[in-house]
mmCIF file of N, CA, C and O in Angstrom:
data_model
loop_
_atom_site.group_PDB
_atom_site.id
_atom_site.type_symbol
_atom_site.label_atom_id
_atom_site.label_comp_id
_atom_site.label_asym_id
_atom_site.label_seq_id
_atom_site.Cartn_x
_atom_site.Cartn_y
_atom_site.Cartn_z
ATOM 1 N N MET A 9 0.816 -1.207 0.000
ATOM 2 C CA MET A 9 0.000 0.000 0.000
ATOM 3 C C MET A 9 0.860 1.271 0.000
ATOM 4 O O MET A 9 0.533 2.239 0.658
ATOM 5 N N GLU A 10 1.939 1.224 -0.713
ATOM 6 C CA GLU A 10 2.822 2.379 -0.814
ATOM 7 C C GLU A 10 2.105 3.594 -1.391
ATOM 8 O O GLU A 10 2.365 4.728 -0.980
ATOM 9 N N GLU A 11 1.180 3.367 -2.324
ATOM 10 C CA GLU A 11 0.440 4.469 -2.923
ATOM 11 C C GLU A 11 -0.377 5.234 -1.880
ATOM 12 O O GLU A 11 -0.455 6.460 -1.922
ATOM 13 N N GLU A 12 -0.969 4.496 -0.928
ATOM 14 C CA GLU A 12 -1.746 5.146 0.126
ATOM 15 C C GLU A 12 -0.856 6.003 1.013
ATOM 16 O O GLU A 12 -1.243 7.106 1.397
ATOM 17 N N LYS A 13 0.328 5.513 1.332
ATOM 18 C CA LYS A 13 1.250 6.294 2.154
ATOM 19 C C LYS A 13 1.650 7.581 1.443
ATOM 20 O O LYS A 13 1.717 8.645 2.068
ATOM 21 N N ILE A 14 1.906 7.471 0.161
ATOM 22 C CA ILE A 14 2.273 8.653 -0.622
ATOM 23 C C ILE A 14 1.109 9.638 -0.654
ATOM 24 O O ILE A 14 1.299 10.845 -0.459
ATOM 25 N N ALA A 15 -0.094 9.134 -0.888
ATOM 26 C CA ALA A 15 -1.273 10.001 -0.938
ATOM 27 C C ALA A 15 -1.486 10.718 0.395
ATOM 28 O O ALA A 15 -1.768 11.923 0.425
ATOM 29 N N MET A 16 -1.337 9.982 1.494
ATOM 30 C CA MET A 16 -1.517 10.610 2.805
ATOM 31 C C MET A 16 -0.430 11.640 3.078
ATOM 32 O O MET A 16 -0.699 12.690 3.670
ATOM 33 N N GLN A 17 0.778 11.388 2.620
ATOM 34 C CA GLN A 17 1.864 12.355 2.799
ATOM 35 C C GLN A 17 1.588 13.626 2.004
ATOM 36 O O GLN A 17 1.798 14.736 2.497
ATOM 37 N N VAL A 18 1.097 13.477 0.787
ATOM 38 C CA VAL A 18 0.757 14.642 -0.034
ATOM 39 C C VAL A 18 -0.358 15.448 0.629
ATOM 40 O O VAL A 18 -0.280 16.686 0.717
ATOM 41 N N LEU A 19 -1.375 14.769 1.114
ATOM 42 C CA LEU A 19 -2.477 15.464 1.781
ATOM 43 C C LEU A 19 -1.992 16.152 3.061
ATOM 44 O O LEU A 19 -2.404 17.276 3.359
ATOM 45 N N ARG A 20 -1.116 15.504 3.799
ATOM 46 C CA ARG A 20 -0.541 16.130 4.996
ATOM 47 C C ARG A 20 0.221 17.397 4.616
ATOM 48 O O ARG A 20 0.089 18.438 5.269
ATOM 49 N N ASN A 21 1.005 17.325 3.565
ATOM 50 C CA ASN A 21 1.767 18.486 3.120
ATOM 51 C C ASN A 21 0.856 19.638 2.704
ATOM 52 O O ASN A 21 1.145 20.797 2.995
ATOM 53 N N ILE A 22 -0.240 19.322 2.048
ATOM 54 C CA ILE A 22 -1.205 20.362 1.675
ATOM 55 C C ILE A 22 -1.814 20.978 2.933
ATOM 56 O O ILE A 22 -1.915 22.197 3.053
ATOM 57 N N ALA A 23 -2.211 20.145 3.878
ATOM 58 C CA ALA A 23 -2.821 20.641 5.115
ATOM 59 C C ALA A 23 -1.865 21.518 5.906
ATOM 60 O O ALA A 23 -2.289 22.466 6.579
ATOM 61 N N MET A 24 -0.589 21.241 5.816
ATOM 62 C CA MET A 24 0.410 21.974 6.596
ATOM 63 C C MET A 24 0.971 23.197 5.868
ATOM 64 O O MET A 24 1.701 23.981 6.454
ATOM 65 N N ASP A 25 0.620 23.393 4.616
ATOM 66 C CA ASP A 25 1.171 24.463 3.788
ATOM 67 C C ASP A 25 0.481 25.795 4.080
ATOM 68 O O ASP A 25 -0.641 26.043 3.621
ATOM 69 N N ALA A 26 1.152 26.655 4.819
ATOM 70 C CA ALA A 26 0.582 27.953 5.203
ATOM 71 C C ALA A 26 0.343 28.867 4.005
ATOM 72 O O ALA A 26 -0.405 29.837 4.099
ATOM 73 N N GLY A 27 0.931 28.547 2.867
ATOM 74 C CA GLY A 27 0.744 29.349 1.660
ATOM 75 C C GLY A 27 -0.531 29.022 0.907
ATOM 76 O O GLY A 27 -0.888 29.711 -0.040
ATOM 77 N N ARG A 28 -1.211 27.985 1.315
ATOM 78 C CA ARG A 28 -2.465 27.591 0.649
ATOM 79 C C ARG A 28 -3.667 28.211 1.340
ATOM 80 O O ARG A 28 -3.608 28.589 2.502
ATOM 81 N N MET A 29 -4.761 28.267 0.601
ATOM 82 C CA MET A 29 -6.009 28.784 1.164
ATOM 83 C C MET A 29 -6.520 27.836 2.245
ATOM 84 O O MET A 29 -6.298 26.620 2.169
ATOM 85 N N LEU A 30 -7.197 28.389 3.222
ATOM 86 C CA LEU A 30 -7.741 27.596 4.318
ATOM 87 C C LEU A 30 -8.639 26.472 3.799
ATOM 88 O O LEU A 30 -8.562 25.338 4.268
ATOM 89 N N ALA A 31 -9.478 26.782 2.812
ATOM 90 C CA ALA A 31 -10.397 25.775 2.284
ATOM 91 C C ALA A 31 -9.647 24.586 1.691
ATOM 92 O O ALA A 31 -10.069 23.434 1.853
ATOM 93 N N GLU A 32 -8.531 24.829 1.023
ATOM 94 C CA GLU A 32 -7.716 23.748 0.470
ATOM 95 C C GLU A 32 -7.165 22.876 1.592
ATOM 96 O O GLU A 32 -7.154 21.641 1.497
ATOM 97 N N ARG A 33 -6.693 23.525 2.621
ATOM 98 C CA ARG A 33 -6.110 22.813 3.744
ATOM 99 C C ARG A 33 -7.169 21.973 4.462
ATOM 100 O O ARG A 33 -6.921 20.836 4.868
ATOM 101 N N GLN A 34 -8.379 22.519 4.596
ATOM 102 C CA GLN A 34 -9.473 21.783 5.217
ATOM 103 C C GLN A 34 -9.865 20.573 4.367
ATOM 104 O O GLN A 34 -10.111 19.490 4.891
ATOM 105 N N ARG A 35 -9.909 20.760 3.043
ATOM 106 C CA ARG A 35 -10.264 19.656 2.154
ATOM 107 C C ARG A 35 -9.236 18.535 2.217
ATOM 108 O O ARG A 35 -9.586 17.357 2.098
ATOM 109 N N ALA A 36 -7.979 18.893 2.380
ATOM 110 C CA ALA A 36 -6.937 17.868 2.504
ATOM 111 C C ALA A 36 -7.176 17.019 3.754
ATOM 112 O O ALA A 36 -7.051 15.789 3.712
ATOM 113 N N ILE A 37 -7.535 17.675 4.850
ATOM 114 C CA ILE A 37 -7.843 16.946 6.086
ATOM 115 C C ILE A 37 -9.075 16.072 5.883
ATOM 116 O O ILE A 37 -9.101 14.909 6.292
ATOM 117 N N ASP A 38 -10.091 16.615 5.225
ATOM 118 C CA ASP A 38 -11.292 15.830 4.935
ATOM 119 C C ASP A 38 -10.949 14.594 4.111
ATOM 120 O O ASP A 38 -11.437 13.494 4.383
ATOM 121 N N ALA A 39 -10.098 14.773 3.112
ATOM 122 C CA ALA A 39 -9.733 13.663 2.225
ATOM 123 C C ALA A 39 -8.992 12.560 2.978
ATOM 124 O O ALA A 39 -9.097 11.385 2.610
ATOM 125 N N LEU A 40 -8.268 12.913 4.010
ATOM 126 C CA LEU A 40 -7.560 11.900 4.799
ATOM 127 C C LEU A 40 -8.513 10.883 5.416
ATOM 128 O O LEU A 40 -8.141 9.740 5.659
ATOM 129 N N THR A 41 -9.740 11.279 5.653
ATOM 130 C CA THR A 41 -10.703 10.362 6.267
ATOM 131 C C THR A 41 -11.038 9.187 5.347
ATOM 132 O O THR A 41 -11.544 8.172 5.816
ATOM 133 N N LEU A 42 -10.750 9.312 4.066
ATOM 134 C CA LEU A 42 -10.981 8.205 3.135
ATOM 135 C C LEU A 42 -10.124 6.997 3.488
ATOM 136 O O LEU A 42 -10.457 5.867 3.136
ATOM 137 N N PHE A 43 -9.024 7.242 4.194
ATOM 138 C CA PHE A 43 -8.101 6.170 4.560
ATOM 139 C C PHE A 43 -8.416 5.579 5.938
ATOM 140 O O PHE A 43 -7.665 4.744 6.437
ATOM 141 N N ARG A 44 -9.476 6.060 6.544
ATOM 142 C CA ARG A 44 -9.964 5.569 7.836
ATOM 143 C C ARG A 44 -8.849 5.416 8.869
ATOM 144 O O ARG A 44 -8.121 6.343 9.119
ATOM 145 N N GLU A 45 -8.718 4.225 9.466
ATOM 146 C CA GLU A 45 -7.747 4.014 10.547
ATOM 147 C C GLU A 45 -6.307 4.250 10.113
ATOM 148 O O GLU A 45 -5.464 4.621 10.924
ATOM 149 N N SER A 46 -6.024 4.085 8.851
ATOM 150 C CA SER A 46 -4.661 4.301 8.349
ATOM 151 C C SER A 46 -4.240 5.762 8.448
ATOM 152 O O SER A 46 -3.051 6.067 8.441
ATOM 153 N N SER A 47 -5.206 6.664 8.539
ATOM 154 C CA SER A 47 -4.896 8.098 8.568
ATOM 155 C C SER A 47 -4.676 8.647 9.979
ATOM 156 O O SER A 47 -4.349 9.822 10.135
ATOM 157 N N VAL A 48 -4.828 7.815 10.990
ATOM 158 C CA VAL A 48 -4.741 8.288 12.378
ATOM 159 C C VAL A 48 -3.402 8.981 12.648
ATOM 160 O O VAL A 48 -3.370 10.087 13.192
ATOM 161 N N GLU A 49 -2.323 8.354 12.281
ATOM 162 C CA GLU A 49 -1.002 8.940 12.543
ATOM 163 C C GLU A 49 -0.838 10.300 11.842
ATOM 164 O O GLU A 49 -0.328 11.247 12.439
ATOM 165 N N THR A 50 -1.316 10.397 10.631
ATOM 166 C CA THR A 50 -1.216 11.653 9.877
ATOM 167 C C THR A 50 -2.094 12.733 10.495
ATOM 168 O O THR A 50 -1.671 13.885 10.635
ATOM 169 N N LEU A 51 -3.304 12.385 10.884
ATOM 170 C CA LEU A 51 -4.192 13.359 11.527
ATOM 171 C C LEU A 51 -3.624 13.809 12.872
ATOM 172 O O LEU A 51 -3.750 14.987 13.227
ATOM 173 N N GLU A 52 -3.026 12.902 13.603
ATOM 174 C CA GLU A 52 -2.396 13.277 14.878
ATOM 175 C C GLU A 52 -1.242 14.252 14.649
ATOM 176 O O GLU A 52 -1.077 15.208 15.400
ATOM 177 N N TYR A 53 -0.474 14.021 13.604
ATOM 178 C CA TYR A 53 0.630 14.922 13.264
ATOM 179 C C TYR A 53 0.088 16.322 12.966
ATOM 180 O O TYR A 53 0.594 17.321 13.481
ATOM 181 N N ILE A 54 -0.944 16.388 12.146
ATOM 182 C CA ILE A 54 -1.534 17.687 11.797
ATOM 183 C C ILE A 54 -2.067 18.377 13.049
ATOM 184 O O ILE A 54 -1.857 19.576 13.235
ATOM 185 N N ALA A 55 -2.752 17.624 13.894
ATOM 186 C CA ALA A 55 -3.316 18.201 15.124
ATOM 187 C C ALA A 55 -2.223 18.784 16.022
ATOM 188 O O ALA A 55 -2.431 19.802 16.683
ATOM 189 N N ARG A 56 -1.053 18.165 16.028
ATOM 190 C CA ARG A 56 0.059 18.649 16.860
ATOM 191 C C ARG A 56 0.795 19.827 16.238
ATOM 192 O O ARG A 56 1.226 20.724 16.939
ATOM 193 N N LYS A 57 0.948 19.823 14.922
ATOM 194 C CA LYS A 57 1.880 20.740 14.274
ATOM 195 C C LYS A 57 1.253 21.899 13.499
ATOM 196 O O LYS A 57 1.960 22.824 13.114
ATOM 197 N N THR A 58 -0.028 21.872 13.250
ATOM 198 C CA THR A 58 -0.626 22.914 12.412
ATOM 199 C C THR A 58 -0.581 24.286 13.080
ATOM 200 O O THR A 58 -0.560 24.393 14.308
ATOM 201 N N ASP A 59 -0.588 25.314 12.251
ATOM 202 C CA ASP A 59 -0.517 26.686 12.743
ATOM 203 C C ASP A 59 -1.892 27.304 12.997
ATOM 204 O O ASP A 59 -1.981 28.394 13.546
ATOM 205 N N LEU A 60 -2.957 26.621 12.608
ATOM 206 C CA LEU A 60 -4.306 27.172 12.760
ATOM 207 C C LEU A 60 -5.174 26.301 13.663
ATOM 208 O O LEU A 60 -5.235 25.075 13.491
ATOM 209 N N GLU A 61 -5.838 26.945 14.583
ATOM 210 C CA GLU A 61 -6.693 26.215 15.529
ATOM 211 C C GLU A 61 -7.833 25.488 14.827
ATOM 212 O O GLU A 61 -8.194 24.370 15.202
ATOM 213 N N VAL A 62 -8.394 26.099 13.788
ATOM 214 C CA VAL A 62 -9.513 25.472 13.083
ATOM 215 C C VAL A 62 -9.081 24.149 12.445
ATOM 216 O O VAL A 62 -9.843 23.176 12.441
ATOM 217 N N LEU A 63 -7.854 24.081 11.956
ATOM 218 C CA LEU A 63 -7.345 22.835 11.383
ATOM 219 C C LEU A 63 -7.041 21.823 12.476
ATOM 220 O O LEU A 63 -7.277 20.619 12.310
ATOM 221 N N ARG A 64 -6.547 22.293 13.589
ATOM 222 C CA ARG A 64 -6.282 21.420 14.741
ATOM 223 C C ARG A 64 -7.594 20.797 15.223
ATOM 224 O O ARG A 64 -7.671 19.588 15.443
ATOM 225 N N ASP A 65 -8.616 21.627 15.362
ATOM 226 C CA ASP A 65 -9.911 21.133 15.827
ATOM 227 C C ASP A 65 -10.524 20.140 14.849
ATOM 228 O O ASP A 65 -11.097 19.128 15.253
ATOM 229 N N ARG A 66 -10.392 20.420 13.548
ATOM 230 C CA ARG A 66 -10.947 19.542 12.523
ATOM 231 C C ARG A 66 -10.245 18.175 12.584
ATOM 232 O O ARG A 66 -10.892 17.135 12.526
ATOM 233 N N SER A 67 -8.923 18.195 12.704
ATOM 234 C CA SER A 67 -8.167 16.946 12.784
ATOM 235 C C SER A 67 -8.560 16.155 14.023
ATOM 236 O O SER A 67 -8.758 14.933 13.955
ATOM 237 N N LYS A 68 -8.667 16.835 15.149
ATOM 238 C CA LYS A 68 -9.036 16.157 16.394
ATOM 239 C C LYS A 68 -10.438 15.570 16.317
ATOM 240 O O LYS A 68 -10.690 14.482 16.848
ATOM 241 N N LEU A 69 -11.357 16.274 15.673
ATOM 242 C CA LEU A 69 -12.715 15.773 15.522
ATOM 243 C C LEU A 69 -12.722 14.482 14.719
ATOM 244 O O LEU A 69 -13.341 13.485 15.113
ATOM 245 N N TYR A 70 -12.011 14.477 13.596
ATOM 246 C CA TYR A 70 -11.937 13.260 12.783
ATOM 247 C C TYR A 70 -11.247 12.132 13.531
ATOM 248 O O TYR A 70 -11.671 10.974 13.435
ATOM 249 N N LEU A 71 -10.205 12.447 14.275
ATOM 250 C CA LEU A 71 -9.534 11.422 15.076
ATOM 251 C C LEU A 71 -10.496 10.783 16.065
ATOM 252 O O LEU A 71 -10.545 9.557 16.213
ATOM 253 N N GLN A 72 -11.247 11.625 16.738
ATOM 254 C CA GLN A 72 -12.214 11.134 17.722
ATOM 255 C C GLN A 72 -13.240 10.220 17.049
ATOM 256 O O GLN A 72 -13.563 9.153 17.561
ATOM 257 N N ARG A 73 -13.730 10.637 15.882
ATOM 258 C CA ARG A 73 -14.736 9.834 15.179
ATOM 259 C C ARG A 73 -14.159 8.513 14.695
ATOM 260 O O ARG A 73 -14.817 7.474 14.795
ATOM 261 N N ILE A 74 -12.953 8.550 14.157
ATOM 262 C CA ILE A 74 -12.329 7.317 13.673
ATOM 263 C C ILE A 74 -12.106 6.350 14.833
ATOM 264 O O ILE A 74 -12.433 5.160 14.747
ATOM 265 N N LYS A 75 -11.574 6.853 15.930
ATOM 266 C CA LYS A 75 -11.277 5.996 17.077
ATOM 267 C C LYS A 75 -12.523 5.442 17.735
ATOM 268 O O LYS A 75 -12.490 4.376 18.338
ATOM 269 N N SER A 76 -13.647 6.157 17.603
ATOM 270 C CA SER A 76 -14.894 5.655 18.182
ATOM 271 C C SER A 76 -15.637 4.698 17.249
ATOM 272 O O SER A 76 -16.655 4.130 17.619
ATOM 273 N N GLY A 77 -15.111 4.559 16.024
ATOM 274 C CA GLY A 77 -15.729 3.636 15.083
ATOM 275 C C GLY A 77 -16.855 4.234 14.257
ATOM 276 O O GLY A 77 -17.568 3.512 13.562
ATOM 277 N N ALA A 78 -16.999 5.549 14.316
ATOM 278 C CA ALA A 78 -18.063 6.202 13.551
ATOM 279 C C ALA A 78 -17.777 6.092 12.057
ATOM 280 O O ALA A 78 -16.638 6.062 11.618
ATOM 281 N N VAL A 79 -18.844 6.062 11.276
ATOM 282 C CA VAL A 79 -18.720 6.031 9.825
ATOM 283 C C VAL A 79 -18.556 7.461 9.346
ATOM 284 O O VAL A 79 -19.348 8.340 9.679
ATOM 285 N N LEU A 80 -17.483 7.711 8.605
ATOM 286 C CA LEU A 80 -17.205 9.038 8.091
ATOM 287 C C LEU A 80 -17.568 9.092 6.626
ATOM 288 O O LEU A 80 -17.233 8.196 5.866
ATOM 289 N N SER A 81 -18.217 10.161 6.231
ATOM 290 C CA SER A 81 -18.582 10.335 4.835
ATOM 291 C C SER A 81 -18.366 11.794 4.452
ATOM 292 O O SER A 81 -18.855 12.694 5.113
ATOM 293 N N MET A 82 -17.645 12.023 3.369
ATOM 294 C CA MET A 82 -17.400 13.383 2.906
ATOM 295 C C MET A 82 -18.637 13.986 2.254
ATOM 296 O O MET A 82 -18.700 15.171 1.992
ATOM 297 N N SER A 83 -19.657 13.177 1.986
ATOM 298 C CA SER A 83 -20.850 13.683 1.305
ATOM 299 C C SER A 83 -21.866 14.271 2.274
ATOM 300 O O SER A 83 -22.863 14.818 1.869
ATOM 301 N N VAL A 84 -21.625 14.137 3.558
ATOM 302 C CA VAL A 84 -22.562 14.650 4.568
ATOM 303 C C VAL A 84 -22.264 16.096 4.865
ATOM 304 O O VAL A 84 -21.189 16.570 4.872
#
């Protein structure tokens, strides 16, 4: 699953890029949820290292949902 690791790294880099628009960074975090439990480490990294509270909160929310077993859907 090397492709998934690369995809998650790219999404992490987008989320962490202060030069990008907030909406882009939020969408990158949203997209990480497609990887479910595999994205936990990446979401934890973003939650620890991001420069914006809104991104930290979004990452923590998804982490909480993934760890509780909730079904995540980007269409909701």
